[in-house]
mmCIF file of C-alpha atoms in Angstrom:
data_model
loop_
_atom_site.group_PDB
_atom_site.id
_atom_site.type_symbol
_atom_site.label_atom_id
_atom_site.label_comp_id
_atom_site.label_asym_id
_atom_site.label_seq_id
_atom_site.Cartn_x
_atom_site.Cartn_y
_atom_site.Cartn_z
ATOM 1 C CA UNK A 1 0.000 0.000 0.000
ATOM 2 C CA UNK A 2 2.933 2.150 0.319
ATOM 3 C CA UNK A 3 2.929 3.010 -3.807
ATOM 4 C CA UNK A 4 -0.855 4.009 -3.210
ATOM 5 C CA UNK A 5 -1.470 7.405 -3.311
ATOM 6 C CA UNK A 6 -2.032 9.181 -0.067
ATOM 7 C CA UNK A 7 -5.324 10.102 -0.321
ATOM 8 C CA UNK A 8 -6.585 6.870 -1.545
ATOM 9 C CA UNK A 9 -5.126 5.276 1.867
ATOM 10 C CA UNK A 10 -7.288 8.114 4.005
ATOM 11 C CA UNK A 11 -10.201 6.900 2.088
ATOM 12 C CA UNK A 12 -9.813 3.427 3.388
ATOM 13 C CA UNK A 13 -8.556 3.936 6.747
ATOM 14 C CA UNK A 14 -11.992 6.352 7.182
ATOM 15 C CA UNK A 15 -14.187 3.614 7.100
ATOM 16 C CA UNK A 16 -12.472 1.032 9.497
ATOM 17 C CA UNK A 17 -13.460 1.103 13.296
ATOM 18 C CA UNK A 18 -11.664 3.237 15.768
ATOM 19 C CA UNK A 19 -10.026 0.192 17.287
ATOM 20 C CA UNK A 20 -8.316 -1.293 14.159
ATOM 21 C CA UNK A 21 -7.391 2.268 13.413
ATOM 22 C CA UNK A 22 -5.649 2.236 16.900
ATOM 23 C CA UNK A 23 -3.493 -1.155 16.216
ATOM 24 C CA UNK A 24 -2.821 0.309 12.877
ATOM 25 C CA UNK A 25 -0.591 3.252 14.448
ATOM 26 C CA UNK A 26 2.072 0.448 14.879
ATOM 27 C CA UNK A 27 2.673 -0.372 11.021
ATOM 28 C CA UNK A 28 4.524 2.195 10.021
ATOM 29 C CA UNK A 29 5.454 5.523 11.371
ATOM 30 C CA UNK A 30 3.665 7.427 8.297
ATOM 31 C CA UNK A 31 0.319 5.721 9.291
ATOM 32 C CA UNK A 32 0.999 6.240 13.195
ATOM 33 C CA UNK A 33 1.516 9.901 11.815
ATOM 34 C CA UNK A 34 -2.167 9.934 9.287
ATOM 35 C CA UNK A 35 -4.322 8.156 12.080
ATOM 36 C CA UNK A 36 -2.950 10.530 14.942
ATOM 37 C CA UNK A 37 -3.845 13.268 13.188
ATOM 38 C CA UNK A 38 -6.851 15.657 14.404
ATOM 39 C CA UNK A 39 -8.064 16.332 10.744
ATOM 40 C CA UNK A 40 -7.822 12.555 9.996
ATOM 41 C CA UNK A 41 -10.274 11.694 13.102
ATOM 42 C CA UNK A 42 -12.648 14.386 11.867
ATOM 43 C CA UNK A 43 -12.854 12.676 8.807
ATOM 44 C CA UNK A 44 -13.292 9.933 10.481
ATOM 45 C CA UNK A 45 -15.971 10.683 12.290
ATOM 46 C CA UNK A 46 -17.638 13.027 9.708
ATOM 47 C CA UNK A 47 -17.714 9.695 7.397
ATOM 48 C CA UNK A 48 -19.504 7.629 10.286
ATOM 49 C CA UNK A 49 -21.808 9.932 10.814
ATOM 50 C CA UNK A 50 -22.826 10.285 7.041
ATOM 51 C CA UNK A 51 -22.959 6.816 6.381
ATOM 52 C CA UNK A 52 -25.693 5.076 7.146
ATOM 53 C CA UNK A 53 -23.777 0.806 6.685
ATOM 54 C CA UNK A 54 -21.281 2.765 9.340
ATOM 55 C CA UNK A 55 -22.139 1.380 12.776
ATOM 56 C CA UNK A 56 -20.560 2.930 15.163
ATOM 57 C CA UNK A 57 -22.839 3.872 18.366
ATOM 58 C CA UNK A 58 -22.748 2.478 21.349
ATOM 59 C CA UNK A 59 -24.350 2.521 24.825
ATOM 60 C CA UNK A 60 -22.054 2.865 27.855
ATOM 61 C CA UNK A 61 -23.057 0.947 30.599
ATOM 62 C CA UNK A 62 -21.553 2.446 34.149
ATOM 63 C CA UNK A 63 -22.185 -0.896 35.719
ATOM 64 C CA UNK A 64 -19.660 -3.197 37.170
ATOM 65 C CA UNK A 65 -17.715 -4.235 34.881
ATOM 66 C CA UNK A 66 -17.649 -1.859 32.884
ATOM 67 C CA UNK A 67 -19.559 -2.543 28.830
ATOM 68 C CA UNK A 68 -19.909 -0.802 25.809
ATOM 69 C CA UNK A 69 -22.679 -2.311 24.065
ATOM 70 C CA UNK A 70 -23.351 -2.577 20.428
ATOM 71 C CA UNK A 71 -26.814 -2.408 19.966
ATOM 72 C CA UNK A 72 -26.577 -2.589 16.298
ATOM 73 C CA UNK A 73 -25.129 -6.018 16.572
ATOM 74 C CA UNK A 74 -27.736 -7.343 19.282
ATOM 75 C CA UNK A 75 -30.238 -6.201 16.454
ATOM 76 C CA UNK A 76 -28.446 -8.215 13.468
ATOM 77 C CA UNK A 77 -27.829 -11.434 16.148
ATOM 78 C CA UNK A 78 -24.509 -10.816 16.117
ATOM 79 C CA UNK A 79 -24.356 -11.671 20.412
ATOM 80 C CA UNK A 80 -20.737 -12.738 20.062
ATOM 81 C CA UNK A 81 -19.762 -8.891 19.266
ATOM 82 C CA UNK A 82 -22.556 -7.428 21.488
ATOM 83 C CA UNK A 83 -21.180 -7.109 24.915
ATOM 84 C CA UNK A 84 -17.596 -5.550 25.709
ATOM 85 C CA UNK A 85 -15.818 -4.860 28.572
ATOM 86 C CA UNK A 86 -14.176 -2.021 29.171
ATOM 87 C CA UNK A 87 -11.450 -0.780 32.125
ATOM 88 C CA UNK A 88 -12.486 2.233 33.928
ATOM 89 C CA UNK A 89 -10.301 5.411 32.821
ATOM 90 C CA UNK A 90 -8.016 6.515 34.616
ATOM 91 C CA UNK A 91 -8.684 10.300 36.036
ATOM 92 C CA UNK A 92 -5.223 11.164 36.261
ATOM 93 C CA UNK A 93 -1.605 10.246 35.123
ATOM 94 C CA UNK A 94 -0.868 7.607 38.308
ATOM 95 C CA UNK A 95 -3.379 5.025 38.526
ATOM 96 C CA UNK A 96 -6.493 6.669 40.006
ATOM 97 C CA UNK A 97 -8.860 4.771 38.758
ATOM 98 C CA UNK A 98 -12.785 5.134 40.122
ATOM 99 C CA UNK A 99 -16.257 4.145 39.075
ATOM 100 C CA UNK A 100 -19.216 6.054 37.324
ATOM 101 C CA UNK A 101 -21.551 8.488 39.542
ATOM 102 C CA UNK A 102 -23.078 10.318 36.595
ATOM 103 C CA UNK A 103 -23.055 10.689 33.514
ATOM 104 C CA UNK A 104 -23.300 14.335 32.455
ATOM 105 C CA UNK A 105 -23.174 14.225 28.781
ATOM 106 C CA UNK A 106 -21.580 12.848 25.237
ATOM 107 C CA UNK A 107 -20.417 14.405 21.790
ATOM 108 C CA UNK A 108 -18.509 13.060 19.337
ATOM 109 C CA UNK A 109 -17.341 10.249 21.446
ATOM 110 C CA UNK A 110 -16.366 11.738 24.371
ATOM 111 C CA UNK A 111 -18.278 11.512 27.441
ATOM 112 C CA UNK A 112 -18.424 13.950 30.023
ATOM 113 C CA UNK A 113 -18.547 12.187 34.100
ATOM 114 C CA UNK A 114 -18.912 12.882 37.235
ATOM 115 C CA UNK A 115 -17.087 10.168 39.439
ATOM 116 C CA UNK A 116 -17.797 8.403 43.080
ATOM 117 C CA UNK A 117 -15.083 11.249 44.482
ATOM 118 C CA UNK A 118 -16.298 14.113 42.496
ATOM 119 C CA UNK A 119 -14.056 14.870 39.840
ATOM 120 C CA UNK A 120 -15.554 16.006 36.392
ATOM 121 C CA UNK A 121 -13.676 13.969 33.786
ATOM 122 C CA UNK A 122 -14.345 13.837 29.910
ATOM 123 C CA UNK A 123 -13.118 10.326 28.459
ATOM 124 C CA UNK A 124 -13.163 8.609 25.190
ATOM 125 C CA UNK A 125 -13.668 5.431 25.425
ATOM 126 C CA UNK A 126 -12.193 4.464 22.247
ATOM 127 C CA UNK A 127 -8.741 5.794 22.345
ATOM 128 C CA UNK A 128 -8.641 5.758 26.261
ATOM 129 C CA UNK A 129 -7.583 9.041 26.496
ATOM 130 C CA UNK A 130 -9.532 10.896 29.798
ATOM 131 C CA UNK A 131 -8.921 14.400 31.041
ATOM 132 C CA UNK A 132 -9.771 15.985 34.589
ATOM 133 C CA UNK A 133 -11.504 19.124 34.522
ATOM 134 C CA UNK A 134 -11.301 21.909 37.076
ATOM 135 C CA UNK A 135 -13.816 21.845 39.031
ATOM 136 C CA UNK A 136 -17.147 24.365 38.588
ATOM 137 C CA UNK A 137 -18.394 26.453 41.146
ATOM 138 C CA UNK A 138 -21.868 24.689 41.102
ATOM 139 C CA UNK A 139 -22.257 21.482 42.919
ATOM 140 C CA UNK A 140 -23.534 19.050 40.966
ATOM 141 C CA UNK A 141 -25.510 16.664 42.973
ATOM 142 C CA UNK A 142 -28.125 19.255 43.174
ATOM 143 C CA UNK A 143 -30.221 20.047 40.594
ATOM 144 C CA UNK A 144 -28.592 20.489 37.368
ATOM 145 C CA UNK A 145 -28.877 20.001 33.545
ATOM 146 C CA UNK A 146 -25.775 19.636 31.998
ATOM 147 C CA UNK A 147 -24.872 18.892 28.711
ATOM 148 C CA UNK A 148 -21.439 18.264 26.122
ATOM 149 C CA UNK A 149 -21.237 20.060 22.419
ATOM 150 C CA UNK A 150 -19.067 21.112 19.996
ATOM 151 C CA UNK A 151 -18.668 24.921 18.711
ATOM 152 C CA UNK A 152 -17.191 24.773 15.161
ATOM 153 C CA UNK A 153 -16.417 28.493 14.999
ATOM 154 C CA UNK A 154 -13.649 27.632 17.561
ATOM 155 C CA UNK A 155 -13.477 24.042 16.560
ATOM 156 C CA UNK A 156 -13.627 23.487 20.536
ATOM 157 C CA UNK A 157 -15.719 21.312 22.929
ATOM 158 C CA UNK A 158 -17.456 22.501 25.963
ATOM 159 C CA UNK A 159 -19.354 21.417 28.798
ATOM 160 C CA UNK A 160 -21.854 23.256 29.688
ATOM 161 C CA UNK A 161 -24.173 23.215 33.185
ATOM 162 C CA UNK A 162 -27.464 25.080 33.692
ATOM 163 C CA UNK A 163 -29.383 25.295 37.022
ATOM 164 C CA UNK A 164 -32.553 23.723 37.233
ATOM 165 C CA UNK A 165 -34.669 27.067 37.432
ATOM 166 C CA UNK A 166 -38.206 26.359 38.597
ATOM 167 C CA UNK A 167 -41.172 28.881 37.389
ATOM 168 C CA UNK A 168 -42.135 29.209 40.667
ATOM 169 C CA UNK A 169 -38.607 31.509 41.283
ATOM 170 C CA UNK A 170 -40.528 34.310 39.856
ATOM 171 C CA UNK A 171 -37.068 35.256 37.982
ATOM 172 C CA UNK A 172 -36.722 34.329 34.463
ATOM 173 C CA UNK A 173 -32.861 34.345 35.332
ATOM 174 C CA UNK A 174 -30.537 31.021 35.318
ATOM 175 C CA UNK A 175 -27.327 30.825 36.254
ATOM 176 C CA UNK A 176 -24.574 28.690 33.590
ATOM 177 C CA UNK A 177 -21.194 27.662 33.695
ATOM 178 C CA UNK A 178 -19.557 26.882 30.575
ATOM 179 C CA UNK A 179 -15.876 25.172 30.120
ATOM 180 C CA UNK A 180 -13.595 25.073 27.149
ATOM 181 C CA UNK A 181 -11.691 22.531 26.498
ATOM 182 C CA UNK A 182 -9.275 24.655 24.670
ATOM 183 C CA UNK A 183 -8.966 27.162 27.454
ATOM 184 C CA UNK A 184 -9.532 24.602 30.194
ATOM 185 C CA UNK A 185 -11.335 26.820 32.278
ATOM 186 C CA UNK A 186 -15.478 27.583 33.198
ATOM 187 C CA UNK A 187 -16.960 30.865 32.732
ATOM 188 C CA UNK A 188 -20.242 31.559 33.709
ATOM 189 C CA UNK A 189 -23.167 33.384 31.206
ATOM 190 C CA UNK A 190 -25.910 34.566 32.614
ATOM 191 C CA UNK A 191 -29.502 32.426 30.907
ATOM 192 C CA UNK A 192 -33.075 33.651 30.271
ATOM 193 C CA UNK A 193 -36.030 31.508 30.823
ATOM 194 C CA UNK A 194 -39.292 32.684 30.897
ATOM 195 C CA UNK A 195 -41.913 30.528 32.679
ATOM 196 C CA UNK A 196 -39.535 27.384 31.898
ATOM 197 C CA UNK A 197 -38.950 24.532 34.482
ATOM 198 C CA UNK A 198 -35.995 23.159 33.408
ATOM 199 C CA UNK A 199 -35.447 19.045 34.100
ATOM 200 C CA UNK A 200 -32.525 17.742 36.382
ATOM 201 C CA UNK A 201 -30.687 15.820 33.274
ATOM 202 C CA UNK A 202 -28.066 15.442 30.378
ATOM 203 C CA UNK A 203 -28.938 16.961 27.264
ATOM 204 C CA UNK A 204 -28.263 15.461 23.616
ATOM 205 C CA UNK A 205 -26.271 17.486 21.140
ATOM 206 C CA UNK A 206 -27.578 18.624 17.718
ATOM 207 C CA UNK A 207 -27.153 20.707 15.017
ATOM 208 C CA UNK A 208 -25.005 23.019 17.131
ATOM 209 C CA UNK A 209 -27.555 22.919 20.412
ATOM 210 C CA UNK A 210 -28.062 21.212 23.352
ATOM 211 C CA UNK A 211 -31.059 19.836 23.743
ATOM 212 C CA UNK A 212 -33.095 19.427 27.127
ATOM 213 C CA UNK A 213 -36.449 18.598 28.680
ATOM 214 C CA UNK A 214 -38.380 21.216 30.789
ATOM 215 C CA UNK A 215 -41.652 22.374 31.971
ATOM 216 C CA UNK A 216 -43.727 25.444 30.598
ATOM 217 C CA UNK A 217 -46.644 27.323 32.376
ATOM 218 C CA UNK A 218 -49.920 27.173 30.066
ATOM 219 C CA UNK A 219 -52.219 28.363 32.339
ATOM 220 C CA UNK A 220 -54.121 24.796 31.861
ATOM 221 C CA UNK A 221 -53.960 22.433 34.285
ATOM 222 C CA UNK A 222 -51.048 20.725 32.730
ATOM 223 C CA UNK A 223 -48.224 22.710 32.033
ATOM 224 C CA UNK A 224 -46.828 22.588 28.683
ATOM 225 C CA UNK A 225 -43.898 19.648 27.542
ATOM 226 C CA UNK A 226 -40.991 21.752 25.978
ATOM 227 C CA UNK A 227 -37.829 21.177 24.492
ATOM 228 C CA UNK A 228 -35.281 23.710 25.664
ATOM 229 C CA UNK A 229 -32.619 24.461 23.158
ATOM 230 C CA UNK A 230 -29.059 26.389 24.495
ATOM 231 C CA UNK A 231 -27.283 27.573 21.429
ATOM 232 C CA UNK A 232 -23.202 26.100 21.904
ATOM 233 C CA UNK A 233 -21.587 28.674 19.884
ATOM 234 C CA UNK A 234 -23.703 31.666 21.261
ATOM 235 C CA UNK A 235 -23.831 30.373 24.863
ATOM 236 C CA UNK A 236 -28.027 31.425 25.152
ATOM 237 C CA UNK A 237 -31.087 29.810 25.537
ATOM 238 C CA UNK A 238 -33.054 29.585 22.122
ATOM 239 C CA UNK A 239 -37.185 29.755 22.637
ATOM 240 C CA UNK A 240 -38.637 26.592 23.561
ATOM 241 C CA UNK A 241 -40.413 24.501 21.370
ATOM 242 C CA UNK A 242 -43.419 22.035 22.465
ATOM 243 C CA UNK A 243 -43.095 18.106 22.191
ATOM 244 C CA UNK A 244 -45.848 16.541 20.130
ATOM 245 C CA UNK A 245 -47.437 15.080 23.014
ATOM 246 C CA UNK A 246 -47.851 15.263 26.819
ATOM 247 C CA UNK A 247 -45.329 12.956 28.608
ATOM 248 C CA UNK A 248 -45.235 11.690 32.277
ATOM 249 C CA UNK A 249 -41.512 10.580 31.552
ATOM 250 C CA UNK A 250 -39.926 11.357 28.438
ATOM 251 C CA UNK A 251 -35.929 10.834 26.246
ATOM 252 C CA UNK A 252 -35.007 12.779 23.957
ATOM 253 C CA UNK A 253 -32.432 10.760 21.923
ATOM 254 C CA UNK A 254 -30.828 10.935 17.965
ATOM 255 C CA UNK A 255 -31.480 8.609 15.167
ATOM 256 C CA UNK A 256 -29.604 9.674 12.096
ATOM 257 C CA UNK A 257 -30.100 12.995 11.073
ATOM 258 C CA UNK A 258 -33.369 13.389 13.076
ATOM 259 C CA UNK A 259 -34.647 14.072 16.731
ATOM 260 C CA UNK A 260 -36.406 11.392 18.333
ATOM 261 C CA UNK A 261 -38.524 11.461 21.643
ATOM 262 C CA UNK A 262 -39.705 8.934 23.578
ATOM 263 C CA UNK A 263 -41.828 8.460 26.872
ATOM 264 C CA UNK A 264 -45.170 6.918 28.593
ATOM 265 C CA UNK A 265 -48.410 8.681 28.805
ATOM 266 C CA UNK A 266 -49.262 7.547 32.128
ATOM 267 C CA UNK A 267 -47.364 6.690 35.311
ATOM 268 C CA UNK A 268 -49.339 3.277 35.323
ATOM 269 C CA UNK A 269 -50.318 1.476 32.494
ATOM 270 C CA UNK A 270 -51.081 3.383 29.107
ATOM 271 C CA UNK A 271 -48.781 3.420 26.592
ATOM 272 C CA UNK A 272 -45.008 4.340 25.332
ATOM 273 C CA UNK A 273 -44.678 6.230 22.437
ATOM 274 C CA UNK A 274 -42.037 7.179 20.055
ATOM 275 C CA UNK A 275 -42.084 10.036 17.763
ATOM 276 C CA UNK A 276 -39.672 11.236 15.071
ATOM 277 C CA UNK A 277 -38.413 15.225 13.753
ATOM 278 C CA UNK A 278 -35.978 16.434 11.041
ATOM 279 C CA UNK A 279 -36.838 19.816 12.379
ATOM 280 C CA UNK A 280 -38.195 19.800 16.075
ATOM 281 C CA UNK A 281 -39.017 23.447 16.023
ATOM 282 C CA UNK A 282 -41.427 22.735 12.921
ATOM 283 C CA UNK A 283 -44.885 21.370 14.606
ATOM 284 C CA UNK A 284 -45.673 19.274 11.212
ATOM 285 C CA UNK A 285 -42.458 17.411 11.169
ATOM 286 C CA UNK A 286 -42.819 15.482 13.848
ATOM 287 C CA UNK A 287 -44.186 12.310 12.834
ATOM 288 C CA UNK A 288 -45.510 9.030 15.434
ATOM 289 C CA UNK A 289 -43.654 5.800 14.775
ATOM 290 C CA UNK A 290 -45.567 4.081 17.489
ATOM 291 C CA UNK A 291 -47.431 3.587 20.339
ATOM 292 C CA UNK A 292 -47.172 0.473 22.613
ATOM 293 C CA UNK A 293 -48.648 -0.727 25.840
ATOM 294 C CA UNK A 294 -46.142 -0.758 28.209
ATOM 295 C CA UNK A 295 -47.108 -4.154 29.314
ATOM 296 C CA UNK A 296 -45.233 -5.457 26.252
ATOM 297 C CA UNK A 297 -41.559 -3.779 27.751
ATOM 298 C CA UNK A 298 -39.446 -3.847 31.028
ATOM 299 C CA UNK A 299 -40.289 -0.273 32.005
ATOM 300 C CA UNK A 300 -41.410 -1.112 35.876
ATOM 301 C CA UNK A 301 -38.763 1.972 36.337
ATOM 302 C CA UNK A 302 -37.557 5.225 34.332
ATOM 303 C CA UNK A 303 -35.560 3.986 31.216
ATOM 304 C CA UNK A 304 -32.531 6.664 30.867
ATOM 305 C CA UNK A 305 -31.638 5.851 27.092
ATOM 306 C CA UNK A 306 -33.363 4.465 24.587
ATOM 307 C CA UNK A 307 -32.368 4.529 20.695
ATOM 308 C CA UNK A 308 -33.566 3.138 17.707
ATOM 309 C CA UNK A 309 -31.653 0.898 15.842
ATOM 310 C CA UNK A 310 -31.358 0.918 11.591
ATOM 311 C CA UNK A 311 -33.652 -1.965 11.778
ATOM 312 C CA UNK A 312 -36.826 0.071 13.913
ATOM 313 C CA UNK A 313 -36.001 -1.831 16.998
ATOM 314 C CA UNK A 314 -36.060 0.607 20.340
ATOM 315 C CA UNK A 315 -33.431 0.071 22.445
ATOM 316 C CA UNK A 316 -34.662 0.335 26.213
ATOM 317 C CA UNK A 317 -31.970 0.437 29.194
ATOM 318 C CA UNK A 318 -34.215 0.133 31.732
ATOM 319 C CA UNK A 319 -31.378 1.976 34.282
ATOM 320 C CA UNK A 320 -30.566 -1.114 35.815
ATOM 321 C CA UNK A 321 -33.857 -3.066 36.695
ATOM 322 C CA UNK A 322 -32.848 -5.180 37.198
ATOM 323 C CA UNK A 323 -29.635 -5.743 34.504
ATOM 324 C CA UNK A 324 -31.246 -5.978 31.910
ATOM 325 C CA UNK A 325 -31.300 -4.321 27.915
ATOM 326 C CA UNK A 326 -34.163 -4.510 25.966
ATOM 327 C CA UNK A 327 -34.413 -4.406 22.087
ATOM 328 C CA UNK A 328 -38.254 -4.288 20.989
ATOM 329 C CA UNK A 329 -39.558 -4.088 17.615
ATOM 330 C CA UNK A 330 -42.649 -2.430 17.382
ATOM 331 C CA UNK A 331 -43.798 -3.805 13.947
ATOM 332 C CA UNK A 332 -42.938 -7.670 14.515
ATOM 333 C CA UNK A 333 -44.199 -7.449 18.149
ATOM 334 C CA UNK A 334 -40.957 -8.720 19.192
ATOM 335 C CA UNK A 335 -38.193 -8.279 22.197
ATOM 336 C CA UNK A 336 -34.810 -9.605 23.007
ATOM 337 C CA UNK A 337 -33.208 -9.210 26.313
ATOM 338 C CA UNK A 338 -29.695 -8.684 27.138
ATOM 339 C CA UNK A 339 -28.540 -9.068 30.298
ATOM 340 C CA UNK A 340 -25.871 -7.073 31.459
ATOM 341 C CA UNK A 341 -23.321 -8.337 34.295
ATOM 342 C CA UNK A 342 -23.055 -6.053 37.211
ATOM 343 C CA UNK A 343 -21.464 -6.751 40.484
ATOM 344 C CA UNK A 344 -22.083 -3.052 41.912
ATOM 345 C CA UNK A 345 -24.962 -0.877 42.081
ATOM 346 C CA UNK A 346 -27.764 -2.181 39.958
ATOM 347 C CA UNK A 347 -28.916 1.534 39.667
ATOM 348 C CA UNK A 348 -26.077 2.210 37.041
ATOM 349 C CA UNK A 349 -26.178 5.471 34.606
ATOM 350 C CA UNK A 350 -25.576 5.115 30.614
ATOM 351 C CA UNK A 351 -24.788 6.994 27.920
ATOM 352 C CA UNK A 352 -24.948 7.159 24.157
ATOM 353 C CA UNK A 353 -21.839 7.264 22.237
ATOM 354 C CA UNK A 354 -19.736 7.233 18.928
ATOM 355 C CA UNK A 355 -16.847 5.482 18.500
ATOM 356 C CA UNK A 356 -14.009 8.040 17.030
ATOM 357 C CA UNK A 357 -10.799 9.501 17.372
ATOM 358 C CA UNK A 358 -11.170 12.750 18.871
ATOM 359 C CA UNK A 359 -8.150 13.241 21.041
ATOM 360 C CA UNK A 360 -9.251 15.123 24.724
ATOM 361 C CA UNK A 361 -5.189 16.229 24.973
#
């Protein structure tokens, strides 16, 4: 392959898996030198994101062991490729390893933690790498919504936390602390929500927002399900936009280039419904895959992730009651369980995430 030209070679690397990619660094020192480099893993990703025969998502599970899980493969029967065990990271240089409190968000394959002794660390989980962050001024075991995105005018990440403001405050004012990973320091910006509850949670990142769950005052008896937006690059909140429906637990997840939301109707019984948006701030794009009786799925508790697989399967993780994954298929009336080892807390957290080369150093 040496004689091939070198852009021919970044076109095949691009499509391989973050882990061969990783072995390949030892062939030669020219390769070590391609795959290293930061334009190289945006390709990388850019290409998995694009196409759609690319699998590369998977679901963290904080349990103990450690697994990244690849739902795609559970879907296709593949069970031998399904389940993998990961070590912990490592939060700094000498071996101070810890476990999974919460996580507090995920972009581009890196995921943003909190850990059993506090520390906010981002990690990929591909390349290994992990960083310690300095830590915020907020404390966040009370209640926060947080949330991990990427700014392209800066080409930077940032992590981003927002206090839970209730409507009943009477002040439309919320206090946020953004870091830069570039900078590797938090700033806080001042927030304006009007009327808005805002949900104790990690939002998903899209098309340059962070997205989260909240509350708005209607002046019915229900107040109003909203999606509230926080623009990355700008650092403000955008208006809120309604869900399609009114929730009494809801996800907002991402299935290819569209916004998905799921959640039950009722706290008992009723049904679990899954709805799908190119454009979540246009009313008549959202669309209703489905609607299920919940007596078909393990959801005796809150499910913190759910995704739908290329196939139409939902992916339920059922946060950890009691171990077990759930792929259902709406159409075919089908489920498969996976059962997921855990020798700690059966309450574990997971997160989406992608499987790339973006370096946190």
């Amino acid at each position: 392959m040496s004689k091939l030209p070198q852009e021919i070679i970044v076109d095949i690397l691009i499509y391989l898996p973050a882990k061969s990619l990783i072995r390949f660094k030892c062939v030669c020192r020219s390769w070590r030198s391609l795959i290293s480099d930061p334009q190289f893993a945006k390709l990388h990703l850019k290409r998995a994101y694009e196409d759609e025969n690319i699998n590369r998502q998977r679901l963290l599970v904080a349990a103990d062991p450690l697994y990244s899980v690849d739902f795609e493969a559970a879907s296709d029967g593949d069970n031998g490729n399904t389940l993998v065990k990961l070590p912990y990271p490592n939060a700094e240089s000498h071996n101070d390893s810890f476990a999974v409190g919460l996580f507090l968000g995920s972009c581009d394959g890196i995921v943003c933690i909190l850990n059993e002794v506090d520390n906010v660390v981002l990690w990929n989980p591909s390349t290994r790498e992990s960083k310690k962050l300095p830590g915020p001024s907020s404390s966040l075991h009370k209640d926060f919504s947080t949330g991990l995105g990427y700014d392209s005018s800066t080409d930077d990440y940032k992590m981003v936390i927002a206090s839970s403001a209730t409507a009943s405050t009477g002040s439309d004012q919320i206090m946020v602390e953004v870091f830069t990973l570039k900078t590797n320091t938090w700033r806080t910006v001042q927030g304006s929500l009007s009327g808005i509850t805002l949900g104790s949670c990690h939002g998903v990142f899209w098309n340059g927002a962070l997205l989260w769950l909240g509350k708005q005052e209607s002046g019915a008896a229900q107040d109003l399900d909203v999606i509230v937006p926080f623009d990355v690059e700008e650092e403000k909140f955008m208006e809120a936009v309604p869900l399609p429906n009114h929730f009494y637990t809801a996800v907002l997840s991402i299935s290819g280039n569209c916004l998905c939301v799921f959640g039950k109707l009722q706290p008992f019984g009723s049904y679990f419904e899954a709805w799908l948006a190119s454009e979540y701030y246009v009313k008549t794009s959202w669309r209703r895959l489905f609607a299920v009786p919940v007596d078909k799925l393990y959801l005796d508790c809150y499910s913190s992730e759910v995704w739908l697989t290329k196939k139409g399967e939902v992916l339920l993780d059922n946060h950890g009651c009691p171990g077990i994954l759930t792929l259902y298929h709406p159409v075919e009336d089908a489920k498969k369980l996976l059962k997921v080892e855990n020798d700690g807390d059966p309450f574990y957290e997971s997160a989406i995430y992608t499987e790339s080369l973006v370096s946190i150093c």
